[in-house]
Amino acid sequence: MMLLKDLGFDVEQAESGPRALAILESGPTDIVLTDVRMPGMNGLELLGAIKERYPQTAVVIMTGYGTIPSAVEAIKLGAYDYITKPFAVEEFRQVFKRLVEMQELTRENHLLREQLKTRQGFANIIGTSGKMQKIYRLILKAAAKRHHVLILGESGTGKELVARAIHAQSPWANQPFVPVDCGALAPTLIESELFGHVRGAFTGANQTRQGLLAAAGGGTLFLDEIAELPVELQAKLLRALQEREIKPIGSNERVRLEARIIAATNQNVEDAIKRGAVRKDLYFRLNVVSLKMPPLRERKSDIPALVHYFIDHFGGEEGRIAGISYEAMTRLMNYNWPGNVRELENAIQRAMVLGAGPLIQVKDLPSNLLYPMTAPAEGPEILALEELERRAILQALEATGGDRLRAAKLLGIGKTTIYRKIKQYGLAKDVALGETA
Ligand SMILES: Nc1ncnc2c1ncn2[C@@H]1O[C@H](COP(=O)(O)OP(=O)(O)OP(=O)(O)O)[C@@H](O)[C@H]1O
Ligand SMILES: [Mg+2]
């Protein structure tokens, strides 16, 4: 026991076979070291039970002098190794050292296998470019810890996908993942949505309701478009995070906050802080770990894999469209993708509906890809991009007769984003706005 502790193991002692099984039941255990001769359940029976129920757990058997036959039987039954008593410290150390090395290797292999499941990326995230590899490493790192995470990146770059991957790779994956779009909730409702309320807390509160922060349990609350959260609520959220307690509206009692927060925004946070849209203290709180999703135009080598993935994905049963022509792929590679992966996804989906097949042709692609607007050769890059964005939105609004929802869909951006951009670029004066449904 002491020896194992000295070797750096976290040791628990059991006085019998059944007791050992109870410990195994209560949490993952790497190694079991057991005697053969024990009252009740003997060591070989225990070994059999462990191999059946916890195949990942390695078993090392201790045998007294003269019981070598049972040691041999133990190996046959799946024991990792045996140690004869009285044992030399060095032998003991060697056995455990080898065992730990082997287990680490198995674990690494397992992880690699998981990652390579798609051979094209990580989990259901497509892309093998260097920038995405970096993201996969960050996902794994973030998944292992319970720190809050902030995901930055332009619209459509896959922020939500990454948030889900962090949750799915974490030890808390069996707990809920609760997404909240802060931009889509009415400001009057959002406090009660997040924090919950008690019956009678305000007019219309006919029933006590658990908020989403509590509903996420020990899992993940994904706060999308965090910059859209009203500033007062950002303060309340910060307090909840600091105190790890949630105060439902109208309640004096507090509920423990167990969830990990993953927040996302497609805005430039520094600007948002300057404008007063994001509280600096909340930003620092959430920014313990941060990931910045690369825009698609900075990882164009991933476009072919993404295109084929979407063709498979939307192919469905009939599989009328089997691929894409070389010319069409060239257009996709030459385009700038302001709406990032979402815009690409929409373009492929649309082409699959419109195209006659079997290959997606240039004529099946959205018209803005066919006549790509080129940025002026000179002048600061940032201005050119903004101008491109303004024009793309204007074009989409014109094409949809000012229907903001459909325009947003065409561009591959969210509803809140297009509202904000229309305001930012003052487009309301250029087109008559409206929307379906
Ligand atoms: N690397 C990727 N591989 C496969 N699909 C992707 C990838 N990145 C994004 N997508 C797909 O593109 C769409 C947009 O992704 P997501 O919603 O995660 O983006 P976002 O950054 O949250 O966008 P927004 O800021 O507009 O909310 C989704 O349908 C998602 O499945
Ligand atoms: Mg999103």
Coordinates of C-alpha atoms and ligand atoms in Angstrom, one line a residue:
M1 CA 0.0 0.0 0.0
M2 CA 2.7 2.5 1.1
L3 CA 4.8 1.3 -1.8
L4 CA 2.0 2.1 -4.3
K5 CA 1.5 5.5 -2.8
D6 CA 5.2 6.2 -3.1
L7 CA 5.0 5.3 -6.8
G8 CA 2.4 8.0 -7.2
F9 CA -0.8 6.0 -7.3
D10 CA -4.0 7.0 -5.7
V11 CA -4.8 3.9 -3.7
E12 CA -7.9 2.5 -2.2
Q13 CA -7.9 -0.6 0.0
A14 CA -10.6 -3.3 0.1
E15 CA -10.8 -6.1 2.6
S16 CA -12.6 -8.5 0.4
G17 CA -13.5 -9.3 -3.3
P18 CA -17.1 -7.9 -3.1
R19 CA -15.8 -4.7 -1.4
A20 CA -13.3 -4.3 -4.3
L21 CA -16.1 -4.7 -6.8
A22 CA -18.1 -2.0 -5.0
I23 CA -15.1 0.4 -5.3
L24 CA -14.8 -0.4 -9.0
E25 CA -18.5 0.3 -9.4
S26 CA -18.1 3.7 -7.9
G27 CA -15.7 5.0 -10.5
P28 CA -13.1 4.1 -13.2
T29 CA -10.1 2.3 -11.8
D30 CA -6.9 1.6 -13.7
I31 CA -5.3 -1.2 -11.7
V32 CA -6.4 -3.8 -9.2
L33 CA -3.7 -5.6 -7.1
T34 CA -5.2 -8.7 -5.4
D35 CA -4.2 -11.7 -3.4
V36 CA -5.2 -15.1 -4.5
R37 CA -6.2 -16.6 -1.2
M38 CA -8.9 -14.7 0.4
P39 CA -11.9 -15.7 2.4
G40 CA -15.2 -15.8 0.5
M41 CA -14.5 -14.7 -3.1
N42 CA -10.9 -15.7 -4.0
G43 CA -8.6 -13.7 -6.2
L44 CA -9.3 -15.7 -9.3
E45 CA -13.0 -15.3 -8.9
L46 CA -12.5 -11.6 -8.4
L47 CA -10.3 -11.5 -11.5
G48 CA -13.1 -13.2 -13.5
A49 CA -15.7 -10.7 -12.3
I50 CA -13.4 -7.7 -13.1
K51 CA -12.6 -9.0 -16.6
E52 CA -16.2 -9.4 -17.3
R53 CA -17.5 -6.1 -16.0
Y54 CA -14.5 -3.8 -16.3
P55 CA -12.4 -5.0 -19.2
Q56 CA -10.3 -1.7 -19.1
T57 CA -9.1 -2.4 -15.6
A58 CA -5.8 -4.3 -15.3
V59 CA -5.4 -6.9 -12.6
V60 CA -2.1 -7.9 -11.0
I61 CA -2.2 -11.0 -8.8
M62 CA 0.0 -11.6 -5.7
T63 CA 0.8 -15.2 -5.1
G64 CA 2.5 -16.8 -2.1
Y65 CA 5.5 -19.1 -2.5
G66 CA 4.5 -22.4 -4.1
T67 CA 1.3 -21.3 -5.7
I68 CA 2.8 -20.7 -9.2
P69 CA 0.1 -22.9 -10.8
S70 CA -2.6 -20.5 -9.7
A71 CA -0.5 -17.6 -11.1
V72 CA -0.3 -19.3 -14.5
E73 CA -4.1 -19.8 -14.3
A74 CA -4.5 -16.1 -13.4
I75 CA -2.6 -15.1 -16.6
K76 CA -4.8 -17.4 -18.6
L77 CA -7.8 -15.7 -17.1
G78 CA -6.6 -12.3 -18.2
A79 CA -4.5 -11.0 -15.3
Y80 CA -1.9 -8.5 -16.6
D81 CA 0.9 -10.0 -14.5
Y82 CA 1.7 -11.7 -11.2
I83 CA 4.0 -11.0 -8.4
T84 CA 5.3 -13.7 -6.0
K85 CA 5.5 -13.0 -2.3
P86 CA 7.7 -12.0 -0.7
F87 CA 8.5 -9.6 -3.5
A88 CA 11.4 -7.4 -4.2
V89 CA 10.6 -3.7 -4.3
E90 CA 12.4 -3.4 -7.6
E91 CA 10.3 -6.2 -9.2
F92 CA 7.2 -4.6 -7.9
R93 CA 8.2 -1.2 -9.3
Q94 CA 9.0 -2.7 -12.7
V95 CA 5.6 -4.4 -13.1
F96 CA 3.7 -1.3 -12.3
K97 CA 5.9 0.9 -14.4
R98 CA 5.3 -1.3 -17.5
L99 CA 1.6 -1.4 -16.7
V100 CA 1.2 2.3 -16.5
E101 CA 3.1 2.8 -19.8
M102 CA 0.9 0.2 -21.5
Q103 CA -2.3 1.9 -20.2
E104 CA -1.2 5.3 -21.4
L105 CA -0.4 3.9 -24.8
T106 CA -3.8 2.3 -25.0
R107 CA -5.5 5.5 -24.0
E108 CA -3.6 7.5 -26.6
N109 CA -4.5 5.0 -29.3
H110 CA -8.1 5.2 -28.3
L111 CA -8.1 9.0 -28.5
L112 CA -6.4 8.9 -31.9
R113 CA -8.9 6.4 -33.2
E114 CA -11.7 8.5 -32.0
Q115 CA -10.2 11.5 -33.7
L116 CA -9.6 9.7 -36.9
K117 CA -13.1 8.2 -37.1
T118 CA -13.9 10.4 -40.1
R119 CA -10.4 10.5 -41.4
Q120 CA -11.3 14.0 -42.6
G121 CA -11.4 15.9 -39.3
F122 CA -12.4 15.5 -35.8
A123 CA -15.7 14.1 -34.6
N124 CA -18.2 15.6 -37.1
I125 CA -16.0 18.7 -37.8
I126 CA -14.5 18.6 -41.3
G127 CA -11.1 19.9 -42.2
T128 CA -7.5 18.8 -41.9
S129 CA -5.8 22.2 -42.5
G130 CA -3.2 23.3 -40.0
K131 CA -5.7 25.9 -38.6
M132 CA -8.3 23.2 -37.9
Q133 CA -5.7 20.8 -36.4
K134 CA -4.9 23.6 -33.9
I135 CA -8.6 23.9 -33.1
Y136 CA -8.9 20.1 -32.5
R137 CA -6.0 20.2 -30.1
L138 CA -7.7 23.1 -28.2
I139 CA -11.0 21.2 -28.2
L140 CA -9.4 18.3 -26.5
K141 CA -7.6 20.5 -24.0
A142 CA -10.8 22.5 -23.2
A143 CA -12.8 19.3 -22.9
A144 CA -10.7 17.8 -20.2
K145 CA -11.2 20.8 -17.8
R146 CA -14.2 22.5 -16.5
H147 CA -13.1 26.0 -17.2
H148 CA -15.5 28.4 -19.0
V149 CA -14.7 28.7 -22.7
L150 CA -15.1 31.6 -25.1
I151 CA -15.4 30.9 -28.8
L152 CA -14.8 33.7 -31.2
G153 CA -15.1 33.8 -35.0
E154 CA -17.1 35.1 -37.9
S155 CA -20.6 34.0 -38.6
G156 CA -20.9 30.5 -40.0
T157 CA -17.4 29.4 -39.0
G158 CA -18.6 26.5 -36.8
K159 CA -18.7 28.0 -33.3
E160 CA -21.6 26.0 -32.2
L161 CA -20.2 22.8 -33.7
V162 CA -17.1 23.3 -31.7
A163 CA -19.0 24.0 -28.5
R164 CA -20.8 20.7 -29.0
A165 CA -17.6 18.9 -29.6
I166 CA -16.0 20.3 -26.4
H167 CA -19.0 19.0 -24.5
A168 CA -19.1 15.7 -26.3
Q169 CA -15.4 15.0 -25.6
S170 CA -15.6 16.0 -22.0
P171 CA -16.1 13.6 -19.0
W172 CA -19.5 15.3 -18.5
A173 CA -20.8 14.4 -22.0
N174 CA -23.7 12.4 -20.4
Q175 CA -25.0 15.6 -18.8
P176 CA -27.1 18.1 -20.8
F177 CA -25.9 20.4 -23.5
V178 CA -28.2 23.4 -23.4
P179 CA -27.9 26.0 -26.2
V180 CA -29.3 29.5 -25.7
D181 CA -29.3 32.1 -28.4
C182 CA -29.0 35.3 -26.5
G183 CA -29.9 37.3 -29.7
A184 CA -33.1 35.4 -30.4
L185 CA -34.7 35.8 -26.9
A186 CA -36.8 38.9 -26.2
P187 CA -34.9 41.0 -23.6
T188 CA -38.0 40.9 -21.3
L189 CA -38.0 37.1 -21.3
I190 CA -34.3 36.3 -21.2
E191 CA -33.8 36.8 -17.5
S192 CA -36.4 34.3 -16.6
E193 CA -35.3 32.0 -19.3
L194 CA -31.8 31.9 -17.9
F195 CA -32.3 32.2 -14.2
G196 CA -35.8 30.8 -13.8
H197 CA -38.6 32.3 -11.6
V198 CA -41.0 31.4 -8.9
R199 CA -44.7 31.4 -9.2
G200 CA -46.1 34.9 -9.0
A201 CA -42.7 36.6 -9.5
F202 CA -44.3 38.8 -12.2
T203 CA -47.5 39.0 -14.1
G204 CA -47.9 35.9 -16.1
A205 CA -45.6 33.8 -14.0
N206 CA -48.3 31.2 -13.2
Q207 CA -45.8 28.5 -12.4
T208 CA -42.4 28.2 -10.9
R209 CA -40.0 27.6 -13.7
Q210 CA -36.4 26.3 -13.7
G211 CA -34.0 28.4 -15.7
L212 CA -31.7 27.2 -18.3
L213 CA -28.6 27.7 -16.1
A214 CA -30.0 25.2 -13.7
A215 CA -31.4 23.0 -16.4
A216 CA -27.9 22.4 -17.8
G217 CA -27.1 20.6 -14.6
G218 CA -23.5 19.4 -14.5
G219 CA -23.3 19.7 -18.3
T220 CA -22.7 22.7 -20.6
L221 CA -24.7 25.9 -21.1
F222 CA -23.9 27.2 -24.5
L223 CA -24.5 31.0 -24.6
D224 CA -24.5 31.9 -28.2
E225 CA -24.2 35.6 -29.3
I226 CA -23.2 36.7 -25.8
A227 CA -22.8 40.3 -26.9
E228 CA -26.5 40.4 -27.5
L229 CA -27.2 39.7 -23.8
P230 CA -28.4 43.0 -22.2
V231 CA -25.7 44.5 -20.0
E232 CA -27.7 44.2 -16.7
L233 CA -28.0 40.5 -17.3
Q234 CA -24.3 40.2 -18.1
A235 CA -23.8 41.6 -14.6
K236 CA -26.2 39.1 -13.1
L237 CA -24.6 36.3 -15.0
L238 CA -21.2 37.3 -13.8
R239 CA -22.4 37.3 -10.2
A240 CA -23.8 33.8 -10.7
L241 CA -20.6 32.6 -12.1
Q242 CA -18.5 34.1 -9.3
E243 CA -20.8 32.8 -6.6
R244 CA -21.6 29.6 -8.4
E245 CA -25.2 30.2 -7.4
I246 CA -28.3 31.2 -9.3
K247 CA -31.0 33.4 -7.9
P248 CA -34.4 32.7 -9.7
I249 CA -36.6 35.8 -10.1
G250 CA -38.7 36.4 -7.1
S251 CA -37.0 33.8 -5.0
N252 CA -34.9 34.2 -1.9
E253 CA -33.4 30.8 -2.2
R254 CA -30.4 30.1 -4.4
V255 CA -29.8 27.2 -6.6
R256 CA -26.3 25.9 -7.1
L257 CA -24.8 26.6 -10.5
E258 CA -23.0 23.4 -11.6
A259 CA -22.8 23.9 -15.4
R260 CA -19.8 24.9 -17.4
I261 CA -20.4 27.9 -19.7
I262 CA -19.3 28.0 -23.2
A263 CA -20.0 31.4 -24.7
A264 CA -19.7 32.5 -28.3
T265 CA -19.7 35.7 -30.3
N266 CA -19.1 36.7 -33.9
Q267 CA -18.3 40.2 -32.9
N268 CA -14.9 41.8 -32.2
V269 CA -14.9 41.6 -28.5
E270 CA -12.5 44.5 -27.9
D271 CA -14.8 46.7 -29.9
A272 CA -17.9 45.4 -28.2
I273 CA -16.3 46.2 -24.8
K274 CA -15.5 49.7 -26.0
R275 CA -19.0 50.2 -27.3
G276 CA -20.3 49.0 -23.9
A277 CA -22.1 46.0 -25.4
V278 CA -20.0 43.5 -23.5
R279 CA -18.9 43.9 -19.8
K280 CA -15.1 43.6 -19.5
D281 CA -15.3 41.7 -16.2
L282 CA -17.6 39.1 -17.7
Y283 CA -15.3 38.8 -20.7
F284 CA -12.3 38.1 -18.4
R285 CA -14.4 35.6 -16.5
L286 CA -15.4 33.7 -19.7
N287 CA -12.1 34.1 -21.5
V288 CA -10.2 31.5 -19.3
V289 CA -9.9 29.4 -22.4
S290 CA -10.6 31.0 -25.8
L291 CA -10.7 29.6 -29.3
K292 CA -10.8 31.6 -32.5
M293 CA -12.4 29.9 -35.4
P294 CA -10.6 30.6 -38.7
P295 CA -12.7 32.0 -41.5
L296 CA -13.1 29.6 -44.4
R297 CA -11.1 31.9 -46.8
E298 CA -8.1 31.3 -44.6
R299 CA -8.3 27.5 -44.9
K300 CA -9.4 27.0 -48.5
S301 CA -7.7 23.6 -48.6
D302 CA -10.6 22.3 -46.6
I303 CA -13.2 23.3 -49.2
P304 CA -13.1 20.0 -51.2
A305 CA -13.6 17.8 -48.1
L306 CA -16.4 20.1 -46.9
V307 CA -18.1 20.0 -50.3
H308 CA -18.0 16.2 -50.5
Y309 CA -19.2 15.9 -46.9
F310 CA -22.2 18.1 -47.7
I311 CA -23.0 16.2 -50.9
D312 CA -23.0 13.0 -48.9
H313 CA -25.0 14.6 -46.1
F314 CA -27.7 16.1 -48.3
G315 CA -27.6 13.2 -50.8
G316 CA -30.2 11.3 -48.9
E317 CA -31.5 8.0 -50.2
E318 CA -31.9 8.9 -53.9
G319 CA -28.4 10.2 -54.4
R320 CA -29.2 12.0 -57.6
I321 CA -26.1 14.1 -57.2
A322 CA -22.9 12.2 -56.9
G323 CA -20.2 14.8 -57.1
I324 CA -19.1 18.1 -58.5
S325 CA -17.6 19.2 -61.8
Y326 CA -14.0 20.4 -61.8
E327 CA -15.1 23.9 -63.0
A328 CA -17.7 24.2 -60.3
M329 CA -15.1 23.2 -57.6
T330 CA -12.7 25.8 -59.1
R331 CA -15.4 28.5 -58.6
L332 CA -15.9 27.4 -55.0
M333 CA -12.1 27.5 -54.4
N334 CA -11.9 31.0 -55.9
Y335 CA -14.7 32.5 -53.9
N336 CA -14.2 34.5 -50.7
W337 CA -16.9 33.0 -48.5
P338 CA -18.0 35.9 -46.3
G339 CA -20.7 33.6 -44.8
N340 CA -18.0 30.9 -44.2
V341 CA -19.0 27.2 -43.9
R342 CA -22.7 28.0 -43.5
E343 CA -22.7 29.8 -46.8
L344 CA -20.9 26.9 -48.5
E345 CA -23.3 24.4 -46.9
N346 CA -26.3 26.5 -48.3
A347 CA -24.7 26.8 -51.7
I348 CA -24.3 23.0 -51.9
Q349 CA -27.7 22.3 -50.6
R350 CA -29.2 24.7 -53.2
A351 CA -27.2 23.2 -56.0
M352 CA -28.4 19.7 -55.1
V353 CA -32.0 20.8 -55.3
L354 CA -31.5 22.8 -58.6
G355 CA -29.0 20.6 -60.4
A356 CA -30.0 17.8 -62.8
G357 CA -27.0 15.8 -61.8
P358 CA -25.1 13.6 -61.6
L359 CA -22.5 16.3 -61.0
I360 CA -23.0 19.8 -59.6
Q361 CA -22.3 22.2 -62.4
V362 CA -21.2 25.8 -62.4
K363 CA -24.7 26.9 -63.4
D364 CA -26.1 25.3 -60.3
L365 CA -24.1 27.6 -58.0
P366 CA -25.5 30.9 -56.5
S367 CA -25.0 33.8 -58.8
N368 CA -22.8 35.7 -56.4
L369 CA -20.2 33.0 -56.9
L370 CA -20.3 33.2 -60.6
Y371 CA -19.4 36.9 -60.7
P372 CA -17.2 37.2 -57.6
M373 CA -16.9 40.8 -56.6
T374 CA -13.2 41.5 -56.5
A375 CA -11.8 43.7 -53.8
P376 CA -9.9 46.8 -54.9
A377 CA -6.2 46.0 -55.2
E378 CA -5.2 48.9 -53.0
G379 CA -6.4 50.4 -49.8
P380 CA -6.7 48.9 -46.4
E381 CA -7.9 45.3 -46.4
I382 CA -10.4 45.8 -43.6
L383 CA -12.3 48.5 -45.6
A384 CA -12.5 46.3 -48.6
L385 CA -14.0 43.5 -46.6
E386 CA -16.6 45.7 -45.1
E387 CA -17.5 47.1 -48.4
L388 CA -17.8 43.5 -49.8
E389 CA -20.0 42.6 -46.9
R390 CA -22.2 45.7 -47.3
R391 CA -22.6 44.9 -51.0
A392 CA -23.4 41.2 -50.5
I393 CA -26.1 42.1 -48.0
L394 CA -27.6 44.7 -50.2
Q395 CA -27.6 42.3 -53.1
A396 CA -29.3 39.6 -51.0
L397 CA -31.9 42.1 -49.8
E398 CA -32.6 43.2 -53.4
A399 CA -32.8 39.6 -54.6
T400 CA -35.3 38.7 -51.9
G401 CA -37.3 41.9 -52.3
G402 CA -36.1 43.1 -48.9
D403 CA -37.0 39.9 -47.0
R404 CA -34.5 40.0 -44.2
L405 CA -35.0 36.3 -43.1
R406 CA -34.6 35.0 -46.6
A407 CA -31.7 37.3 -47.3
A408 CA -30.0 36.1 -44.1
K409 CA -30.5 32.5 -45.2
L410 CA -29.0 33.2 -48.6
L411 CA -26.0 34.8 -47.0
G412 CA -25.6 32.0 -44.5
I413 CA -25.8 34.3 -41.5
G414 CA -28.2 34.4 -38.6
K415 CA -31.2 36.6 -38.1
T416 CA -29.6 38.8 -35.4
T417 CA -26.5 39.2 -37.5
I418 CA -28.4 40.6 -40.5
Y419 CA -30.4 43.0 -38.4
R420 CA -27.3 44.3 -36.9
K421 CA -25.5 44.6 -40.2
I422 CA -28.5 46.4 -41.8
K423 CA -28.3 48.9 -39.0
Q424 CA -24.5 49.1 -39.2
Y425 CA -24.4 49.8 -42.9
G426 CA -27.6 51.9 -42.9
L427 CA -29.2 49.7 -45.5
A428 CA -32.7 50.3 -44.4
K429 CA -32.8 53.5 -46.6
D430 CA -31.7 51.5 -49.7
V431 CA -34.4 48.8 -49.8
A432 CA -37.9 48.3 -48.5
L433 CA -37.6 45.8 -45.7
G434 CA -40.0 43.0 -44.8
E435 CA -40.0 39.4 -44.0
T436 CA -41.8 36.1 -44.4
A437 CA -43.5 34.4 -41.5
Ligands
LIG1 N1 -15.8 22.4 -40.0 C1 -17.0 22.1 -40.3 N2 -17.4 20.8 -40.7 C2 -18.7 20.5 -41.1 N3 -19.7 21.4 -40.9 C3 -19.4 22.6 -40.5 C4 -18.1 23.0 -40.1 N4 -18.1 24.3 -39.7 C5 -19.4 24.7 -39.8 N5 -20.2 23.7 -40.2 C6 -21.7 23.7 -40.5 O1 -21.9 25.0 -40.9 C7 -23.1 25.5 -40.2 C8 -22.7 26.7 -39.4 O2 -22.0 26.3 -38.2 P1 -22.3 26.9 -36.8 O3 -23.7 27.1 -36.6 O4 -21.5 26.0 -35.8 O5 -21.5 28.3 -37.0 P2 -21.5 29.6 -36.0 O6 -20.1 30.0 -36.0 O7 -22.2 29.2 -34.8 O8 -22.3 30.6 -36.9 P3 -23.2 31.9 -36.4 O9 -22.2 32.9 -35.8 O10 -23.8 32.4 -37.6 O11 -24.2 31.3 -35.4 C9 -23.7 24.4 -39.5 O12 -24.6 23.7 -40.2 C10 -22.5 23.5 -39.2 O13 -22.9 22.1 -39.1
MG2 MG -24.0 30.0 -34.0

